[in-house]
CSV table of C-alpha atoms in Angstrom, one decimal:
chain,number,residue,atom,x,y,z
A,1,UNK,CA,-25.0,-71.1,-119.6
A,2,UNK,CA,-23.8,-72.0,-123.2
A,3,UNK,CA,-24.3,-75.8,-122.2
A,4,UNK,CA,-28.3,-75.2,-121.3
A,5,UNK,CA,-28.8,-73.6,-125.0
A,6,UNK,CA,-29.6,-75.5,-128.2
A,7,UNK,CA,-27.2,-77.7,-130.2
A,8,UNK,CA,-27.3,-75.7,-133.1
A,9,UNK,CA,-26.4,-72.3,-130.7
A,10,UNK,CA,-23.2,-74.3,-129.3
A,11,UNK,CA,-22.0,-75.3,-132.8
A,12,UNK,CA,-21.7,-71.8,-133.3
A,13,UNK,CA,-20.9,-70.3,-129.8
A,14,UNK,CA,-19.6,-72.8,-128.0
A,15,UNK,CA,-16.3,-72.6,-125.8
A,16,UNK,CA,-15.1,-69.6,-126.9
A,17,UNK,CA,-16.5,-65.8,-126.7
A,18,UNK,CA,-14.4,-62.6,-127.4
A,19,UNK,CA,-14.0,-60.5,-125.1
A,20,UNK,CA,-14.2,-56.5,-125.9
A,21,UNK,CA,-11.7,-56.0,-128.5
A,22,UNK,CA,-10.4,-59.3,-129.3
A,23,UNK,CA,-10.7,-61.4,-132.2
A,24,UNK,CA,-14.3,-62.9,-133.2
A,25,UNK,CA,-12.7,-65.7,-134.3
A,26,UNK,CA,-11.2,-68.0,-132.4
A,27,UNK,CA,-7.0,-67.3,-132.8
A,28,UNK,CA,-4.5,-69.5,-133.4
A,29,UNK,CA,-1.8,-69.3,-131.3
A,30,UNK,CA,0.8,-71.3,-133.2
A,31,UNK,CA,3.5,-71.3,-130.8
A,32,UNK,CA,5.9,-74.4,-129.4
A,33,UNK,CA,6.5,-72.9,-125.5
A,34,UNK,CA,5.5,-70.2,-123.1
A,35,UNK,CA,7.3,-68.0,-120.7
A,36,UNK,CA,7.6,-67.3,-117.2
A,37,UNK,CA,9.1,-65.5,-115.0
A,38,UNK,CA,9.7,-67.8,-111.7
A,39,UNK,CA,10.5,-71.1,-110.5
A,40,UNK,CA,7.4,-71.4,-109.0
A,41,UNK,CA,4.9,-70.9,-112.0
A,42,UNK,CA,7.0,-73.8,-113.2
A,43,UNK,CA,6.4,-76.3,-110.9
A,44,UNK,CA,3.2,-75.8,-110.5
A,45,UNK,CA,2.7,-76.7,-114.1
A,46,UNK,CA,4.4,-80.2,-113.8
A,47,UNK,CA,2.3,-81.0,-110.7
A,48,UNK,CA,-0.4,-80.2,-112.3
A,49,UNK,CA,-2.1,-77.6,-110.4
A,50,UNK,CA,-1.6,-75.0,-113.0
A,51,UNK,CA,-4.3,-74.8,-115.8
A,52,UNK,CA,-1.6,-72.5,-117.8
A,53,UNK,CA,0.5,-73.9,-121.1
A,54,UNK,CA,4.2,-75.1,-121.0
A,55,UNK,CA,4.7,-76.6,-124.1
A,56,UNK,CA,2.6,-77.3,-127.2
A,57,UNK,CA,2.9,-80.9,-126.9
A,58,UNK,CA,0.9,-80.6,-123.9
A,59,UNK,CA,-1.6,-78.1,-125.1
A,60,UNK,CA,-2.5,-74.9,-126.5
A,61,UNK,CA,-5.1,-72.1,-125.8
A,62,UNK,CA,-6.1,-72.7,-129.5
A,63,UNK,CA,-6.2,-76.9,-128.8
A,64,UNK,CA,-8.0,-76.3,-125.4
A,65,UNK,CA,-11.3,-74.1,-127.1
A,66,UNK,CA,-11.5,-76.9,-129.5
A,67,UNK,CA,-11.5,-79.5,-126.9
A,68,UNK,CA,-13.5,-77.9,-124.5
A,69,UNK,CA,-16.0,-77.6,-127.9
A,70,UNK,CA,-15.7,-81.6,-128.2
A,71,UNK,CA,-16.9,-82.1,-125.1
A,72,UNK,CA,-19.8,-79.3,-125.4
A,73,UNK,CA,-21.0,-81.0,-128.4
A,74,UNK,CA,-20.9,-84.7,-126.9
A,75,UNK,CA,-22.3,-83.5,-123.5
A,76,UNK,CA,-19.3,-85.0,-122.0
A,77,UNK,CA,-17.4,-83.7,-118.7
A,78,UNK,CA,-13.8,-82.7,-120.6
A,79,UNK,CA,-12.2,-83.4,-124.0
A,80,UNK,CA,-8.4,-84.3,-125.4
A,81,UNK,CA,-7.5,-84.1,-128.8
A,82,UNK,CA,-5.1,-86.4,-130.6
A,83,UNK,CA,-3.2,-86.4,-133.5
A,84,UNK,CA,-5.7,-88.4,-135.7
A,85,UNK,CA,-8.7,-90.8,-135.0
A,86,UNK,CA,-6.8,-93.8,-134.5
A,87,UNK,CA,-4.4,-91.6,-132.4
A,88,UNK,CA,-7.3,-90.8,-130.1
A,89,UNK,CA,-8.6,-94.8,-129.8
A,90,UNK,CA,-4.9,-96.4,-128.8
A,91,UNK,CA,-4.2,-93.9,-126.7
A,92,UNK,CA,-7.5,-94.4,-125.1
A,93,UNK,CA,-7.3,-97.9,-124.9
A,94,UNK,CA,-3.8,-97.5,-123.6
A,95,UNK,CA,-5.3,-94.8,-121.0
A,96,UNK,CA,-6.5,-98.0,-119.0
A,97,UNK,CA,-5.2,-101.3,-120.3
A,98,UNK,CA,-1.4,-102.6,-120.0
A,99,UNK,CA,-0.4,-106.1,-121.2
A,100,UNK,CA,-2.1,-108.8,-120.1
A,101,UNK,CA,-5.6,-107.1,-120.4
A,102,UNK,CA,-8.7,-107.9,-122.5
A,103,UNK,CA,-11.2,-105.8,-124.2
A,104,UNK,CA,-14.1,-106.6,-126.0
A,105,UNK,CA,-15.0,-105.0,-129.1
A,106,UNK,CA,-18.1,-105.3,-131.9
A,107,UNK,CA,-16.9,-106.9,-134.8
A,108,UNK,CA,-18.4,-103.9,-137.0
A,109,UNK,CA,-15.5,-101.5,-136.5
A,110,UNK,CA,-13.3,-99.6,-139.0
A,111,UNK,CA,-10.4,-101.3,-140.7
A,112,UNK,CA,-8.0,-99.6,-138.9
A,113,UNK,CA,-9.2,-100.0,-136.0
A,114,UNK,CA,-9.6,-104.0,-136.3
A,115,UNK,CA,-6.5,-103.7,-137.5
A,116,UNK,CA,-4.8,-102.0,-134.7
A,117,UNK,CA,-7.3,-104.1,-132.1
A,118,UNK,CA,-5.9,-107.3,-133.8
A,119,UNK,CA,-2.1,-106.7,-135.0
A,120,UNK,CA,-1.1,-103.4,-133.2
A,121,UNK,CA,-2.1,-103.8,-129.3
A,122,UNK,CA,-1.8,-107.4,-129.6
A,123,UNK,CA,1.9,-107.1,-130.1
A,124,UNK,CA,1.6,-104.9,-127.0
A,125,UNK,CA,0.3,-107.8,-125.3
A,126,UNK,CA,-3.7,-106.6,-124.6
A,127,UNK,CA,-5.6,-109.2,-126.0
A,128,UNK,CA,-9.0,-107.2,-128.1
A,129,UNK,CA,-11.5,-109.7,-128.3
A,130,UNK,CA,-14.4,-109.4,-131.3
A,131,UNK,CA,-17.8,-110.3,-130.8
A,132,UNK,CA,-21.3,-109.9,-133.1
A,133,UNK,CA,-22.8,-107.0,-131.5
A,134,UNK,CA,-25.8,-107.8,-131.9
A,135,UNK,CA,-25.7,-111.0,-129.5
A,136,UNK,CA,-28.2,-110.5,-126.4
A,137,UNK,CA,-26.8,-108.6,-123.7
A,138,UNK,CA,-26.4,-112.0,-121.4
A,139,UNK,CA,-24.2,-113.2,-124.4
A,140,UNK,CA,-22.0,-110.3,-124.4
A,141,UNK,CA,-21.9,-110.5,-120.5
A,142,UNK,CA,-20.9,-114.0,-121.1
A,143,UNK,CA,-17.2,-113.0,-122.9
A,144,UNK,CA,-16.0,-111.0,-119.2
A,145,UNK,CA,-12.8,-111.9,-118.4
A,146,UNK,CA,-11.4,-110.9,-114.7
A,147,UNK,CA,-8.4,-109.0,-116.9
A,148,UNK,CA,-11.7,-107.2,-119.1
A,149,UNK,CA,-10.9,-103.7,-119.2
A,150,UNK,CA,-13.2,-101.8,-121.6
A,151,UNK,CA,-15.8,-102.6,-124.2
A,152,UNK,CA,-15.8,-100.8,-127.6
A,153,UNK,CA,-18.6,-100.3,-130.4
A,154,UNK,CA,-19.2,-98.1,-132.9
A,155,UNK,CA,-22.5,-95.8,-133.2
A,156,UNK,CA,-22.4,-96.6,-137.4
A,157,UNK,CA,-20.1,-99.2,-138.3
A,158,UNK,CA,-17.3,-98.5,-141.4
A,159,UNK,CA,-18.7,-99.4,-144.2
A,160,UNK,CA,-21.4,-102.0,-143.0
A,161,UNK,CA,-23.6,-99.3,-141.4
A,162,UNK,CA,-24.6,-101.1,-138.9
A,163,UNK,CA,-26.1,-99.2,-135.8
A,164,UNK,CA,-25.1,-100.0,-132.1
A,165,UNK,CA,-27.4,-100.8,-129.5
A,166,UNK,CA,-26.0,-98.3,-127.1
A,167,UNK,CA,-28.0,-98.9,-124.3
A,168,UNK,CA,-27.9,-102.5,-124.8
A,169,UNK,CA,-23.8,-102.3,-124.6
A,170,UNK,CA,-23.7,-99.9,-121.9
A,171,UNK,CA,-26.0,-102.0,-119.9
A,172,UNK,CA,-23.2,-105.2,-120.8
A,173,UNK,CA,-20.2,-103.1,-119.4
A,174,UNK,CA,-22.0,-101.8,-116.3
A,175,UNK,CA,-22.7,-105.3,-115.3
A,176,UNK,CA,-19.1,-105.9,-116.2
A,177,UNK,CA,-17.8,-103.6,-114.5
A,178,UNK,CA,-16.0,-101.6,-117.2
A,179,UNK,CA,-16.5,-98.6,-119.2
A,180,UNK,CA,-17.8,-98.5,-122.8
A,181,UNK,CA,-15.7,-96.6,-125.3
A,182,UNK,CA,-18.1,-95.6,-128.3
A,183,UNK,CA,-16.4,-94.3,-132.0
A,184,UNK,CA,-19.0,-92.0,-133.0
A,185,UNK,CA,-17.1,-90.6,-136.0
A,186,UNK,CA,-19.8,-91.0,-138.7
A,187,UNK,CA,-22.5,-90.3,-136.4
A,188,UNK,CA,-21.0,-87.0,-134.9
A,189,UNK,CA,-22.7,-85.3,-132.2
A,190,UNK,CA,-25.2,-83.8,-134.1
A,191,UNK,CA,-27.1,-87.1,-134.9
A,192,UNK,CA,-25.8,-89.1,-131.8
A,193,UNK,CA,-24.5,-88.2,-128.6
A,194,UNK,CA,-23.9,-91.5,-127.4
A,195,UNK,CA,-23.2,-90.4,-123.6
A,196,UNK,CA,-26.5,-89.5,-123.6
A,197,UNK,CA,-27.0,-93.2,-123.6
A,198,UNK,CA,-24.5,-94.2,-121.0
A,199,UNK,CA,-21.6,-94.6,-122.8
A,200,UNK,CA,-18.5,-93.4,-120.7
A,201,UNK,CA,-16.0,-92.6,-123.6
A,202,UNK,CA,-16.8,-91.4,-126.6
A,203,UNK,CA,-13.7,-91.1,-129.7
A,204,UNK,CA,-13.6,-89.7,-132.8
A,205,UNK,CA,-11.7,-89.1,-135.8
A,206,UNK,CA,-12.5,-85.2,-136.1
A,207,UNK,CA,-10.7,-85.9,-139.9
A,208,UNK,CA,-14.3,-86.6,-140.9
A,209,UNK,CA,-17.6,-84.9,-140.5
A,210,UNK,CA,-16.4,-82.4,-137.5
A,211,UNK,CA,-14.0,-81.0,-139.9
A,212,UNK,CA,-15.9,-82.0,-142.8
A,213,UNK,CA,-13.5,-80.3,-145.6
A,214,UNK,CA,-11.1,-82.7,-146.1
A,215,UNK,CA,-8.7,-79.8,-145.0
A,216,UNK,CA,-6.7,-81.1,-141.6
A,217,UNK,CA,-6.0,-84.8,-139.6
A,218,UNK,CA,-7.3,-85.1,-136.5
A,219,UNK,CA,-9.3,-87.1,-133.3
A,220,UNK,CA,-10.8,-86.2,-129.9
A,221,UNK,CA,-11.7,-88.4,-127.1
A,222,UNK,CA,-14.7,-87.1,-124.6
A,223,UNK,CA,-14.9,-88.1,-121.1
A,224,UNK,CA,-18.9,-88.9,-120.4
A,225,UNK,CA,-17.5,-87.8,-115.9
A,226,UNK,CA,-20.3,-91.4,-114.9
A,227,UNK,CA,-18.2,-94.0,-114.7
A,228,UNK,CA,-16.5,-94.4,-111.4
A,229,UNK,CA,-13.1,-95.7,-111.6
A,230,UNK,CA,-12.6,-96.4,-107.7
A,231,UNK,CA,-15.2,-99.6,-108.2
A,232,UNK,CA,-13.8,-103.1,-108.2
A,233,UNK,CA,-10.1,-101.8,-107.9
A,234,UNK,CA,-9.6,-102.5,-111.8
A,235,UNK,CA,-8.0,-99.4,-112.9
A,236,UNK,CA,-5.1,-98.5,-110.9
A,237,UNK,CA,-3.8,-95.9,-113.5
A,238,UNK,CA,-6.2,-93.4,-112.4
A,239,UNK,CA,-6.8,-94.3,-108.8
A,240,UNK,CA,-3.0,-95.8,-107.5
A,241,UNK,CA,-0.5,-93.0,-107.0
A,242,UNK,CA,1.6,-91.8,-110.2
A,243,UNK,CA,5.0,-91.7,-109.5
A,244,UNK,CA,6.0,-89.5,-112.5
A,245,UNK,CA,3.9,-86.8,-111.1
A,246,UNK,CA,4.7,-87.2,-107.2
A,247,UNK,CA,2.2,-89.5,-106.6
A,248,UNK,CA,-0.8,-87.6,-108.0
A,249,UNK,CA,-3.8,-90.0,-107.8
A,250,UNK,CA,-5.4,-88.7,-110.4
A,251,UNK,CA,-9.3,-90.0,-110.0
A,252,UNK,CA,-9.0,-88.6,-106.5
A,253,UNK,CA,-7.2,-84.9,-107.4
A,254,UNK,CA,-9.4,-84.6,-111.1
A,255,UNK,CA,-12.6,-86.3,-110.5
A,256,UNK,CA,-14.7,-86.5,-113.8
A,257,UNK,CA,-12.1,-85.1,-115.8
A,258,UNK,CA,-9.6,-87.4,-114.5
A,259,UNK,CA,-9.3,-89.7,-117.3
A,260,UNK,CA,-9.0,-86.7,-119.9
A,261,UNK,CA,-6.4,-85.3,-117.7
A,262,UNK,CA,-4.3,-88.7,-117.4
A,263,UNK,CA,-4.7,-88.6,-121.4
A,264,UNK,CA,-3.0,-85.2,-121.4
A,265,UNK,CA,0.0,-85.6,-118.7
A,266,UNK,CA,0.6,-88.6,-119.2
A,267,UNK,CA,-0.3,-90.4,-123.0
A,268,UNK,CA,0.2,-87.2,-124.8
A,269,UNK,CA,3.1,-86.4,-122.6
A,270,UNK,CA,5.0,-89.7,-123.2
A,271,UNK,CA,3.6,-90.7,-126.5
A,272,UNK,CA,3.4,-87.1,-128.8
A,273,UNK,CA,0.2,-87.6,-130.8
A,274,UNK,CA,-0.2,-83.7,-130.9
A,275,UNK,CA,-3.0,-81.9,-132.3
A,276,UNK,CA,-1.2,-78.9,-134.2
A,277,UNK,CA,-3.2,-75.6,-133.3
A,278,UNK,CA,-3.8,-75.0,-136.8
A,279,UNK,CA,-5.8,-78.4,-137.2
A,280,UNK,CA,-7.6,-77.7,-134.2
A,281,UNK,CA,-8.8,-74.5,-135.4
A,282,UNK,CA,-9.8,-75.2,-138.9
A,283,UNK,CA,-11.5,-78.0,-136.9
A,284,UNK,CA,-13.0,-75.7,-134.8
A,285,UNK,CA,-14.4,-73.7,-137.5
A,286,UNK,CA,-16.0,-76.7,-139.0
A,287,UNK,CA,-17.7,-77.3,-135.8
A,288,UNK,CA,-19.8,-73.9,-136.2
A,289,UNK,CA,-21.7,-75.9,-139.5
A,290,UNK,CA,-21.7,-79.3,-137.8
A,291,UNK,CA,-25.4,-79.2,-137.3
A,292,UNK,CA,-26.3,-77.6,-140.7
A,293,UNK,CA,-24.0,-79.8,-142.6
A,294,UNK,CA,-25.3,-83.3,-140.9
A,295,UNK,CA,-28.9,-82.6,-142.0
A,296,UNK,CA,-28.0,-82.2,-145.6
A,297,UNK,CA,-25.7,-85.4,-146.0
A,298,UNK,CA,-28.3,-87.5,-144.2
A,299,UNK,CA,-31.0,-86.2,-146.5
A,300,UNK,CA,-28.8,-86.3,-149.4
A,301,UNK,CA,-27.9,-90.0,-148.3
A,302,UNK,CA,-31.1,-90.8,-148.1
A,303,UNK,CA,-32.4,-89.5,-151.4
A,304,UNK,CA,-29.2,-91.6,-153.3
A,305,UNK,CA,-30.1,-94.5,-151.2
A,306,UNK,CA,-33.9,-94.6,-152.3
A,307,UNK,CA,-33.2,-94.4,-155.6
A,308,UNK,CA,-30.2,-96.8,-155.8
A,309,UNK,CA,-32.5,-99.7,-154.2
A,310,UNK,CA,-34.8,-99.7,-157.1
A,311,UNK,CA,-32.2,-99.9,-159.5
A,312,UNK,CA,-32.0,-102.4,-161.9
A,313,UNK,CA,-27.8,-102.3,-161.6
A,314,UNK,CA,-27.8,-102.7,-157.9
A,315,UNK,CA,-27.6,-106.1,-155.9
A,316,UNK,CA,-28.2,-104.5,-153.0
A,317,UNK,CA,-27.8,-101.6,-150.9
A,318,UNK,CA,-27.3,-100.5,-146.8
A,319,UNK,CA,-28.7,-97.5,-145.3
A,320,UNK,CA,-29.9,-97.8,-142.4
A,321,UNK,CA,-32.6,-94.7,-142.7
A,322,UNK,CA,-34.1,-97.1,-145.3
A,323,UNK,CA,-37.3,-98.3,-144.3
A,324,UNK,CA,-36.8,-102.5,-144.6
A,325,UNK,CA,-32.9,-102.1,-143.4
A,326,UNK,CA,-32.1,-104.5,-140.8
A,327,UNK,CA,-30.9,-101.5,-138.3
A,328,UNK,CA,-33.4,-99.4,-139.6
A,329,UNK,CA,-35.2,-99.6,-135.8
A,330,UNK,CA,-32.4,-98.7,-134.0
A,331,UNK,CA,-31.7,-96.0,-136.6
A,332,UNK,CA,-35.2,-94.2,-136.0
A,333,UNK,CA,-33.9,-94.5,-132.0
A,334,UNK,CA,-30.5,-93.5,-131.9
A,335,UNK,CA,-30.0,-91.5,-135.3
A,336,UNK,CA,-33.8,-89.6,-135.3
A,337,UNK,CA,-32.2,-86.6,-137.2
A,338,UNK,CA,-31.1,-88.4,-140.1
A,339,UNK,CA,-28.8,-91.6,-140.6
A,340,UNK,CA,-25.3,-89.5,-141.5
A,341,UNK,CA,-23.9,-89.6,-145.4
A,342,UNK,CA,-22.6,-92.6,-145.6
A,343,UNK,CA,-24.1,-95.7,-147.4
A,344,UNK,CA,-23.3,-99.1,-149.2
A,345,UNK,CA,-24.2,-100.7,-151.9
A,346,UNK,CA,-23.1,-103.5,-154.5
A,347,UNK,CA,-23.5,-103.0,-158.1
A,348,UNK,CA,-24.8,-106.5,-159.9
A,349,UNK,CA,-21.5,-108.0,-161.5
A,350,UNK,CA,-19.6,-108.4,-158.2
A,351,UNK,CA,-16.1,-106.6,-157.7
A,352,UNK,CA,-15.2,-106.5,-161.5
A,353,UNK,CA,-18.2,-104.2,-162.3
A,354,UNK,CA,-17.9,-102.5,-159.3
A,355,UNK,CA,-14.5,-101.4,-159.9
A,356,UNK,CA,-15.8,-100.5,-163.6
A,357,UNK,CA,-18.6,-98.5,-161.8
A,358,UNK,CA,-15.6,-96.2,-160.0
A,359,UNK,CA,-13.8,-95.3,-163.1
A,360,UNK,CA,-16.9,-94.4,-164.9
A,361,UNK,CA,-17.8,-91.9,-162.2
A,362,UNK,CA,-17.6,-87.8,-163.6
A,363,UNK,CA,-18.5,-85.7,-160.7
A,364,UNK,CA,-18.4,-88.7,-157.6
A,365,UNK,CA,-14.0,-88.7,-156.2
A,366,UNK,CA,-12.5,-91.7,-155.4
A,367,UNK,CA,-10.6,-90.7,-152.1
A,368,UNK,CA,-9.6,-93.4,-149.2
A,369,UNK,CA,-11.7,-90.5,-146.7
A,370,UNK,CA,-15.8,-89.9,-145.6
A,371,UNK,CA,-17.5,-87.2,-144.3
A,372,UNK,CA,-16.4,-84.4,-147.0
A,373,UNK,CA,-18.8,-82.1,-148.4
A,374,UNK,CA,-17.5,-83.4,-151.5
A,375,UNK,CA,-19.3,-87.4,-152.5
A,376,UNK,CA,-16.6,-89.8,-153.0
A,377,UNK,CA,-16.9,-94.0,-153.2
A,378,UNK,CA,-14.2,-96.5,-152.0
A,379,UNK,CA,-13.8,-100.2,-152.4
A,380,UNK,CA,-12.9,-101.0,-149.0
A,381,UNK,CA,-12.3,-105.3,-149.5
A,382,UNK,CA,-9.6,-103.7,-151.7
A,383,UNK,CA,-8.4,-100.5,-149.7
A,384,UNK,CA,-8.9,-99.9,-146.1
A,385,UNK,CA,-9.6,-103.7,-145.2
A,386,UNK,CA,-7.7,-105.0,-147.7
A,387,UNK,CA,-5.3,-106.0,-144.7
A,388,UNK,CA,-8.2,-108.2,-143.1
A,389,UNK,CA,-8.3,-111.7,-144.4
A,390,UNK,CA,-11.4,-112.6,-146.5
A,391,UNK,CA,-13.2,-114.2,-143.6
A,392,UNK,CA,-12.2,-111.2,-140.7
A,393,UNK,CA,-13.9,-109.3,-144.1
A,394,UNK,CA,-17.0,-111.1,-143.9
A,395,UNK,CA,-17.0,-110.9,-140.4
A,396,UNK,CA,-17.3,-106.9,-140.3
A,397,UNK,CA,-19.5,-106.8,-143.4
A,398,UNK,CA,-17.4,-106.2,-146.0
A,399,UNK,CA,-18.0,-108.5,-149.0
A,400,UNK,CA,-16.1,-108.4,-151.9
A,401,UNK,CA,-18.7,-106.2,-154.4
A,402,UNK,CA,-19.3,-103.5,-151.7
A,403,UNK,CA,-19.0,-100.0,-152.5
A,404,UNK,CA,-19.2,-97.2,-149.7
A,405,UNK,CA,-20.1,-93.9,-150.7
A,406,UNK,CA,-19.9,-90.8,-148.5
A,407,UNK,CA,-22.4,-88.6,-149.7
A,408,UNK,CA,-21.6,-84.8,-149.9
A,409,UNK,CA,-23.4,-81.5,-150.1
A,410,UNK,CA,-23.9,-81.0,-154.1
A,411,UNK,CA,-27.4,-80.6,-155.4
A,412,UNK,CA,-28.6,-84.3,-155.3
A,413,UNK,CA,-30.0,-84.1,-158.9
A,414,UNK,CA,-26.3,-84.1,-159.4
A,415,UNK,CA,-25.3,-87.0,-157.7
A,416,UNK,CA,-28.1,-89.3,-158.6
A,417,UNK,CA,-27.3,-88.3,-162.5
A,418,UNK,CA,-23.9,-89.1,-162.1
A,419,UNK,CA,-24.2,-92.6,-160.6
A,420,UNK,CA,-27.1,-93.0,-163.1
A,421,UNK,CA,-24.7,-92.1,-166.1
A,422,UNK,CA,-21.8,-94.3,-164.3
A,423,UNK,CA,-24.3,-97.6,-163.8
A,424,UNK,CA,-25.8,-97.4,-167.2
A,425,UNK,CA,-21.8,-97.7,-168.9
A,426,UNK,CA,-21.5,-100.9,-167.1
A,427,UNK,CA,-24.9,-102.5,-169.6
């Protein structure tokens, strides 16, 4: 079986093989609705006992190969995509959580993200509580509520790099009762499959590294199939009867693909955050270099990073493949194939020479994106967390002079001369 072979071999074959005459390639079927030819095929789509297509919100042959590759990669029991990355997280959260619940998140999360755990959902009444995640595991136990429906980390931080105890958190929401939702976007599956570590859900924002062209939007949520949803009677959604699909209970019916499922007929249903076929194929395709492009940004990250900390224009810098970084150790365990492309650093001056440092950049973008093959810089105190206040900043290690760069695939020579040339204008 595909799933017994190496990494590398699913990147490239996974979920989809032509059969005698068909297209090598996976097609894309870019098509809104599908017909039948009696009532009956119908209705066994809308009770769900019907793995055929209706309607392109839904699904789509071309969607379903790329989720079922998702989940291939992750070493999970079924995939959805979404829309986008933050698509894939509310819905997610949303999956399992109605007002009056609580989830606990790591501090260390994605801008949007904070911002959608602290504006967006709390507006919808679930209260997202943020916590250091590096606290022991008893503290972290300690912040349960009764109403605590999930807890949420991600494997690298945005920008501050810092790397997640997986174990250590999965261990937290066992004894909690609740499942733990991992972001591995800047990890992808080829340096981190964070089921593997007993994480139940893992998300992503397929718009970065599993794409990895800048070319198409997208986010996928993987169902780990070992957390069972039946114990402590928390999660009704997916063990109480659905009344919009004749009472369906849908734990009991889809078993470890039920969550993924409930995503699909009902979120996706009720909510449209659509994965357009054509997305999910040129997503698809960049699956087939995942592997090949991972090992190249993490060596390339590593290369800028080494030379960057002995720089007499640097403050500082975070990597965490650096030997002497603080998460350097749980790098070496949970990353041992490199520590992705992205890193951070602060250029001596604070936030005025930093923004100096951007505009004197040749060959480096400056895009509000990470995990292209192309290397680009942001200011994120200014851009994507610009909407946290100065202290929520701190709090997710963003400081005003930081500077995260996503490294890309050119020849590093390249990249090291043109941050050289770019640092020495600021003298």
């Amino acid at each position: 079986m595909i799933k017994d072979l190496g990494f590398e071999t699913r990147c490239v074959h996974g979920a989809y093989k032509a059969e005698s005459g068909q297209p090598q390639v996976l097609p894309i079927v870019q098509n809104t609705t599908y017909r039948y030819y009696n009532a009956k095929d119908v209705a066994e789509l809308f009770d769900l006992d019907s793995p055929n297509h209706m309607y392109t919100r839904l699904g789509s042959p071309t969607v379903d190969k790329f989720e079922q590759k998702m989940a291939l990669l992750e070493g999970g029991t079924a995939g959805m995509a979404a829309s986008a990355g933050q698509a894939a997280t509310l819905i997610t959260i949303l999956n399992i959580c109605s007002a009056g619940d609580h989830v606990i998140s790591a501090t260390n999360i994605y801008g949007g993200t904070h911002n959608l755990f602290e504006v967006s959902l709390k507006r919808l009444g679930i209260d997202v509580e943020l916590i250091d995640q590096d606290l022991p595991l008893e503290e972290i136990v300690k912040h349960a509520r009764p109403n605590t429906k999930a807890l949420f980390g991600e494997t690298l931080g945005n920008p501050a790099l810092s790397v997640l105890d997986i174990e250590k958190f999965a261990r937290a929401a066992g004894e909690m009762g609740v499942p733990l939702i991992v972001d591995n976007t800047l990890a992808s599956p080829a340096l981190c499959r964070p089921i593997e570590y007993g994480a139940n859900i893992v998300v992503q924002s397929t718009t970065k590294y599993a794409d990895g062209h800048g070319s198409c939007v997208g986010g996928c949520v993987v169902e780990g199939g070992n957390f069972n949803w039946e114990a402590g009677g928390r999660f009704p959604e997916l063990t109480e009867p659905d009344q919009s699909y004749h009472g369906i209970r849908f734990y009991e019916k889809f078993g470890d693909g039920a969550f993924c499922m409930r995503l699909k007929a009902v979120m996706v249903r009720d909510f449209g955050c659509t994965m357009a076929p054509m997305n999910a194929y040129l997503t698809h395709q960049g699956l087939q270099t995942l592997h090949l492009r991972m090992e190249r940004h993490s060596s390339n990250a590593l290369a800028l990073a080494k030379h960057l900390k002995d720089h007499p224009m640097v403050d500082w810098i975070v990597y965490p493949g650096l030997e002497g970084d603080r998460y350097h150790e749980l790098a070496k365990k949970y990353l041992p194939k490199g520590a992705s492309g992205v890193l951070s650093f602060g250029v001596k001056g604070g936030r005025e020479a930093g923004e100096k440092f951007l505009e004197n950049l040749d060959l480096t973008s400056i895009v509000v994106h990470v995990g292209d093959i192309r290397t680009s810089v942001l200011h994120p105190a200014s851009t994507t967390h610009r909407q946290l206040s100065e202290e929520d900043q701190l709090a997710a290690g963003i400081t005003p002079s930081l500077i995260r760069v996503s490294v890309g695939l050119e020849t590093i020579d390249d990249i090291i001369a043109d941050f050289d040339q770019a640092l020495e204008r600021l003298k």
